JSON list of C-alpha atoms in Angstrom, two decimals:
[
{"chain": "A", "resi": 264, "resn": "MET", "atom": "CA", "xyz": [12.29, -6.12, 10.04]},
{"chain": "A", "resi": 265, "resn": "GLN", "atom": "CA", "xyz": [11.10, -9.52, 8.95]},
{"chain": "A", "resi": 266, "resn": "GLU", "atom": "CA", "xyz": [13.72, -10.84, 6.55]},
{"chain": "A", "resi": 267, "resn": "LEU", "atom": "CA", "xyz": [17.23, -9.88, 5.42]},
{"chain": "A", "resi": 268, "resn": "PRO", "atom": "CA", "xyz": [18.44, -12.67, 3.13]},
{"chain": "A", "resi": 269, "resn": "TYR", "atom": "CA", "xyz": [21.97, -11.26, 2.63]},
{"chain": "A", "resi": 270, "resn": "ARG", "atom": "CA", "xyz": [24.76, -10.74, 5.16]},
{"chain": "A", "resi": 271, "resn": "GLU", "atom": "CA", "xyz": [27.74, -8.41, 5.04]},
{"chain": "A", "resi": 272, "resn": "GLY", "atom": "CA", "xyz": [30.04, -9.27, 2.17]},
{"chain": "A", "resi": 273, "resn": "GLU", "atom": "CA", "xyz": [27.46, -11.25, 0.20]},
{"chain": "A", "resi": 274, "resn": "GLN", "atom": "CA", "xyz": [26.67, -10.37, -3.41]},
{"chain": "A", "resi": 275, "resn": "PHE", "atom": "CA", "xyz": [23.22, -9.82, -4.85]},
{"chain": "A", "resi": 276, "resn": "LYS", "atom": "CA", "xyz": [21.83, -9.40, -8.35]},
{"chain": "A", "resi": 277, "resn": "LYS", "atom": "CA", "xyz": [19.51, -6.74, -9.72]},
{"chain": "A", "resi": 278, "resn": "GLY", "atom": "CA", "xyz": [15.88, -7.55, -8.90]},
{"chain": "A", "resi": 279, "resn": "GLU", "atom": "CA", "xyz": [16.62, -9.85, -5.96]},
{"chain": "A", "resi": 280, "resn": "GLN", "atom": "CA", "xyz": [14.83, -9.28, -2.68]},
{"chain": "A", "resi": 281, "resn": "LEU", "atom": "CA", "xyz": [16.99, -7.32, -0.22]},
{"chain": "A", "resi": 282, "resn": "VAL", "atom": "CA", "xyz": [14.62, -6.56, 2.65]},
{"chain": "A", "resi": 283, "resn": "THR", "atom": "CA", "xyz": [11.15, -7.62, 3.75]},
{"chain": "A", "resi": 284, "resn": "PHE", "atom": "CA", "xyz": [9.37, -5.61, 6.41]},
{"chain": "A", "resi": 285, "resn": "ASP", "atom": "CA", "xyz": [6.57, -6.90, 8.64]},
{"chain": "A", "resi": 286, "resn": "CYS", "atom": "CA", "xyz": [3.61, -5.01, 7.19]},
{"chain": "A", "resi": 287, "resn": "ALA", "atom": "CA", "xyz": [0.69, -6.98, 8.63]},
{"chain": "A", "resi": 288, "resn": "ALA", "atom": "CA", "xyz": [-0.96, -3.85, 10.06]},
{"chain": "A", "resi": 289, "resn": "GLN", "atom": "CA", "xyz": [-0.53, -1.93, 6.80]},
{"chain": "A", "resi": 290, "resn": "ARG", "atom": "CA", "xyz": [-1.93, -4.82, 4.77]},
{"chain": "A", "resi": 291, "resn": "ALA", "atom": "CA", "xyz": [-4.97, -4.97, 7.08]},
{"chain": "A", "resi": 292, "resn": "GLN", "atom": "CA", "xyz": [-5.50, -1.21, 6.70]},
{"chain": "A", "resi": 293, "resn": "TYR", "atom": "CA", "xyz": [-5.24, -1.61, 2.93]},
{"chain": "A", "resi": 294, "resn": "GLN", "atom": "CA", "xyz": [-7.88, -4.37, 2.93]},
{"chain": "A", "resi": 295, "resn": "LYS", "atom": "CA", "xyz": [-10.14, -2.17, 5.08]},
{"chain": "A", "resi": 296, "resn": "SER", "atom": "CA", "xyz": [-9.67, 0.74, 2.68]},
{"chain": "A", "resi": 297, "resn": "LYS", "atom": "CA", "xyz": [-10.58, -1.47, -0.30]},
{"chain": "A", "resi": 298, "resn": "ALA", "atom": "CA", "xyz": [-13.83, -2.45, 1.45]},
{"chain": "A", "resi": 299, "resn": "SER", "atom": "CA", "xyz": [-14.60, 1.23, 2.12]},
{"chain": "A", "resi": 300, "resn": "LEU", "atom": "CA", "xyz": [-13.84, 2.03, -1.51]},
{"chain": "A", "resi": 301, "resn": "SER", "atom": "CA", "xyz": [-16.26, -0.66, -2.66]},
{"chain": "A", "resi": 302, "resn": "ILE", "atom": "CA", "xyz": [-19.04, 0.76, -0.48]},
{"chain": "A", "resi": 303, "resn": "ALA", "atom": "CA", "xyz": [-18.35, 4.33, -1.62]},
{"chain": "A", "resi": 304, "resn": "GLU", "atom": "CA", "xyz": [-18.35, 3.26, -5.27]},
{"chain": "A", "resi": 305, "resn": "ARG", "atom": "CA", "xyz": [-21.69, 1.47, -4.92]},
{"chain": "A", "resi": 306, "resn": "ASN", "atom": "CA", "xyz": [-23.23, 4.51, -3.20]},
{"chain": "A", "resi": 307, "resn": "PHE", "atom": "CA", "xyz": [-21.91, 6.82, -5.90]},
{"chain": "A", "resi": 308, "resn": "ASN", "atom": "CA", "xyz": [-23.20, 4.62, -8.74]},
{"chain": "A", "resi": 309, "resn": "THR", "atom": "CA", "xyz": [-26.58, 4.25, -7.06]},
{"chain": "A", "resi": 310, "resn": "ASN", "atom": "CA", "xyz": [-26.89, 8.00, -6.49]},
{"chain": "A", "resi": 311, "resn": "ARG", "atom": "CA", "xyz": [-25.91, 8.69, -10.10]},
{"chain": "A", "resi": 312, "resn": "LYS", "atom": "CA", "xyz": [-28.77, 6.47, -11.31]},
{"chain": "A", "resi": 313, "resn": "LEU", "atom": "CA", "xyz": [-31.17, 8.00, -8.78]},
{"chain": "A", "resi": 314, "resn": "LEU", "atom": "CA", "xyz": [-30.17, 11.51, -9.85]},
{"chain": "A", "resi": 315, "resn": "ALA", "atom": "CA", "xyz": [-31.05, 10.66, -13.45]},
{"chain": "A", "resi": 316, "resn": "LEU", "atom": "CA", "xyz": [-34.47, 9.51, -12.21]},
{"chain": "A", "resi": 317, "resn": "GLY", "atom": "CA", "xyz": [-34.93, 12.60, -10.04]},
{"chain": "A", "resi": 318, "resn": "SER", "atom": "CA", "xyz": [-35.01, 10.53, -6.86]},
{"chain": "A", "resi": 319, "resn": "VAL", "atom": "CA", "xyz": [-31.98, 12.06, -5.15]},
{"chain": "A", "resi": 320, "resn": "GLY", "atom": "CA", "xyz": [-30.76, 15.63, -4.73]},
{"chain": "A", "resi": 321, "resn": "ARG", "atom": "CA", "xyz": [-27.69, 17.09, -6.42]},
{"chain": "A", "resi": 322, "resn": "ILE", "atom": "CA", "xyz": [-25.94, 17.66, -3.06]},
{"chain": "A", "resi": 323, "resn": "GLU", "atom": "CA", "xyz": [-26.35, 14.03, -1.99]},
{"chain": "A", "resi": 324, "resn": "TYR", "atom": "CA", "xyz": [-25.02, 12.90, -5.37]},
{"chain": "A", "resi": 325, "resn": "GLU", "atom": "CA", "xyz": [-22.02, 15.24, -5.15]},
{"chain": "A", "resi": 326, "resn": "ASN", "atom": "CA", "xyz": [-21.30, 14.15, -1.58]},
{"chain": "A", "resi": 327, "resn": "SER", "atom": "CA", "xyz": [-21.28, 10.51, -2.66]},
{"chain": "A", "resi": 328, "resn": "ALA", "atom": "CA", "xyz": [-18.92, 11.42, -5.53]},
{"chain": "A", "resi": 329, "resn": "SER", "atom": "CA", "xyz": [-16.58, 13.14, -3.05]},
{"chain": "A", "resi": 330, "resn": "GLU", "atom": "CA", "xyz": [-16.71, 10.20, -0.65]},
{"chain": "A", "resi": 331, "resn": "PHE", "atom": "CA", "xyz": [-15.84, 7.87, -3.53]},
{"chain": "A", "resi": 332, "resn": "GLN", "atom": "CA", "xyz": [-12.84, 10.02, -4.55]},
{"chain": "A", "resi": 333, "resn": "LYS", "atom": "CA", "xyz": [-11.66, 10.20, -0.92]},
{"chain": "A", "resi": 334, "resn": "ALA", "atom": "CA", "xyz": [-11.93, 6.42, -0.48]},
{"chain": "A", "resi": 335, "resn": "LYS", "atom": "CA", "xyz": [-10.07, 5.90, -3.75]},
{"chain": "A", "resi": 336, "resn": "ALA", "atom": "CA", "xyz": [-7.23, 8.21, -2.66]},
{"chain": "A", "resi": 337, "resn": "ASP", "atom": "CA", "xyz": [-6.99, 6.50, 0.75]},
{"chain": "A", "resi": 338, "resn": "SER", "atom": "CA", "xyz": [-6.79, 3.10, -0.93]},
{"chain": "A", "resi": 339, "resn": "GLU", "atom": "CA", "xyz": [-4.11, 4.27, -3.38]},
{"chain": "A", "resi": 340, "resn": "GLU", "atom": "CA", "xyz": [-2.06, 5.72, -0.51]},
{"chain": "A", "resi": 341, "resn": "LEU", "atom": "CA", "xyz": [-2.14, 2.44, 1.41]},
{"chain": "A", "resi": 342, "resn": "ALA", "atom": "CA", "xyz": [-1.36, 0.46, -1.76]},
{"chain": "A", "resi": 343, "resn": "ALA", "atom": "CA", "xyz": [1.79, 2.56, -2.15]},
{"chain": "A", "resi": 344, "resn": "ILE", "atom": "CA", "xyz": [2.79, 1.85, 1.45]},
{"chain": "A", "resi": 345, "resn": "VAL", "atom": "CA", "xyz": [2.22, -1.91, 1.07]},
{"chain": "A", "resi": 346, "resn": "ALA", "atom": "CA", "xyz": [4.23, -1.91, -2.17]},
{"chain": "A", "resi": 347, "resn": "LYS", "atom": "CA", "xyz": [7.25, -0.76, -0.15]},
{"chain": "A", "resi": 348, "resn": "CYS", "atom": "CA", "xyz": [7.08, -3.71, 2.28]},
{"chain": "A", "resi": 349, "resn": "THR", "atom": "CA", "xyz": [9.57, -5.61, 0.13]},
{"chain": "A", "resi": 350, "resn": "ILE", "atom": "CA", "xyz": [12.61, -3.88, -1.33]},
{"chain": "A", "resi": 351, "resn": "PHE", "atom": "CA", "xyz": [14.32, -5.29, -4.39]},
{"chain": "A", "resi": 352, "resn": "ALA", "atom": "CA", "xyz": [17.86, -4.56, -5.55]},
{"chain": "A", "resi": 353, "resn": "PRO", "atom": "CA", "xyz": [17.93, -1.78, -8.18]},
{"chain": "A", "resi": 354, "resn": "PHE", "atom": "CA", "xyz": [21.33, -3.02, -9.42]},
{"chain": "A", "resi": 355, "resn": "ASP", "atom": "CA", "xyz": [23.93, -5.76, -8.88]},
{"chain": "A", "resi": 356, "resn": "GLY", "atom": "CA", "xyz": [25.99, -5.20, -5.74]},
{"chain": "A", "resi": 357, "resn": "ARG", "atom": "CA", "xyz": [27.40, -6.39, -2.46]},
{"chain": "A", "resi": 358, "resn": "VAL", "atom": "CA", "xyz": [26.28, -5.77, 1.13]},
{"chain": "A", "resi": 359, "resn": "VAL", "atom": "CA", "xyz": [28.90, -3.53, 2.69]},
{"chain": "A", "resi": 360, "resn": "GLU", "atom": "CA", "xyz": [27.37, -2.82, 6.08]},
{"chain": "A", "resi": 361, "resn": "GLN", "atom": "CA", "xyz": [24.27, -4.19, 7.74]},
{"chain": "A", "resi": 362, "resn": "LYS", "atom": "CA", "xyz": [22.95, -1.82, 10.40]},
{"chain": "A", "resi": 363, "resn": "VAL", "atom": "CA", "xyz": [19.96, -3.94, 11.43]},
{"chain": "A", "resi": 364, "resn": "ARG", "atom": "CA", "xyz": [19.25, -7.64, 11.84]},
{"chain": "A", "resi": 365, "resn": "ALA", "atom": "CA", "xyz": [16.14, -9.69, 11.15]},
{"chain": "A", "resi": 366, "resn": "GLN", "atom": "CA", "xyz": [13.48, -9.47, 13.88]},
{"chain": "A", "resi": 367, "resn": "GLN", "atom": "CA", "xyz": [14.74, -6.05, 15.06]},
{"chain": "A", "resi": 368, "resn": "PHE", "atom": "CA", "xyz": [12.36, -3.13, 15.20]},
{"chain": "A", "resi": 369, "resn": "VAL", "atom": "CA", "xyz": [12.99, -0.19, 12.85]},
{"chain": "A", "resi": 370, "resn": "GLN", "atom": "CA", "xyz": [11.18, 3.14, 12.67]},
{"chain": "A", "resi": 371, "resn": "THR", "atom": "CA", "xyz": [8.82, 3.79, 9.78]},
{"chain": "A", "resi": 372, "resn": "GLY", "atom": "CA", "xyz": [10.48, 5.83, 7.07]}
]
């Protein structure tokens, strides 16, 4: 847990930040997945052009297409995880009970 701007009894408005998690490792994994996606996309595009010229086999082209789709899915998964590193209030409310404090460790999920 990195930041909890509200304490018990305090009010908050819809859209305000309620919780910020320390997601440095997840952000690094996301950046790594974006680099892998870029490489896979370049390989796929190159193999598509080479296939049209008859310079690469169909299997190699299809494998590069599959690798590109896999890298894209991995990147989208990590983007979804990183998007949940900050939680915003879905409605106006008040903090009733705070079960964790800033700088405490919480389990994923």
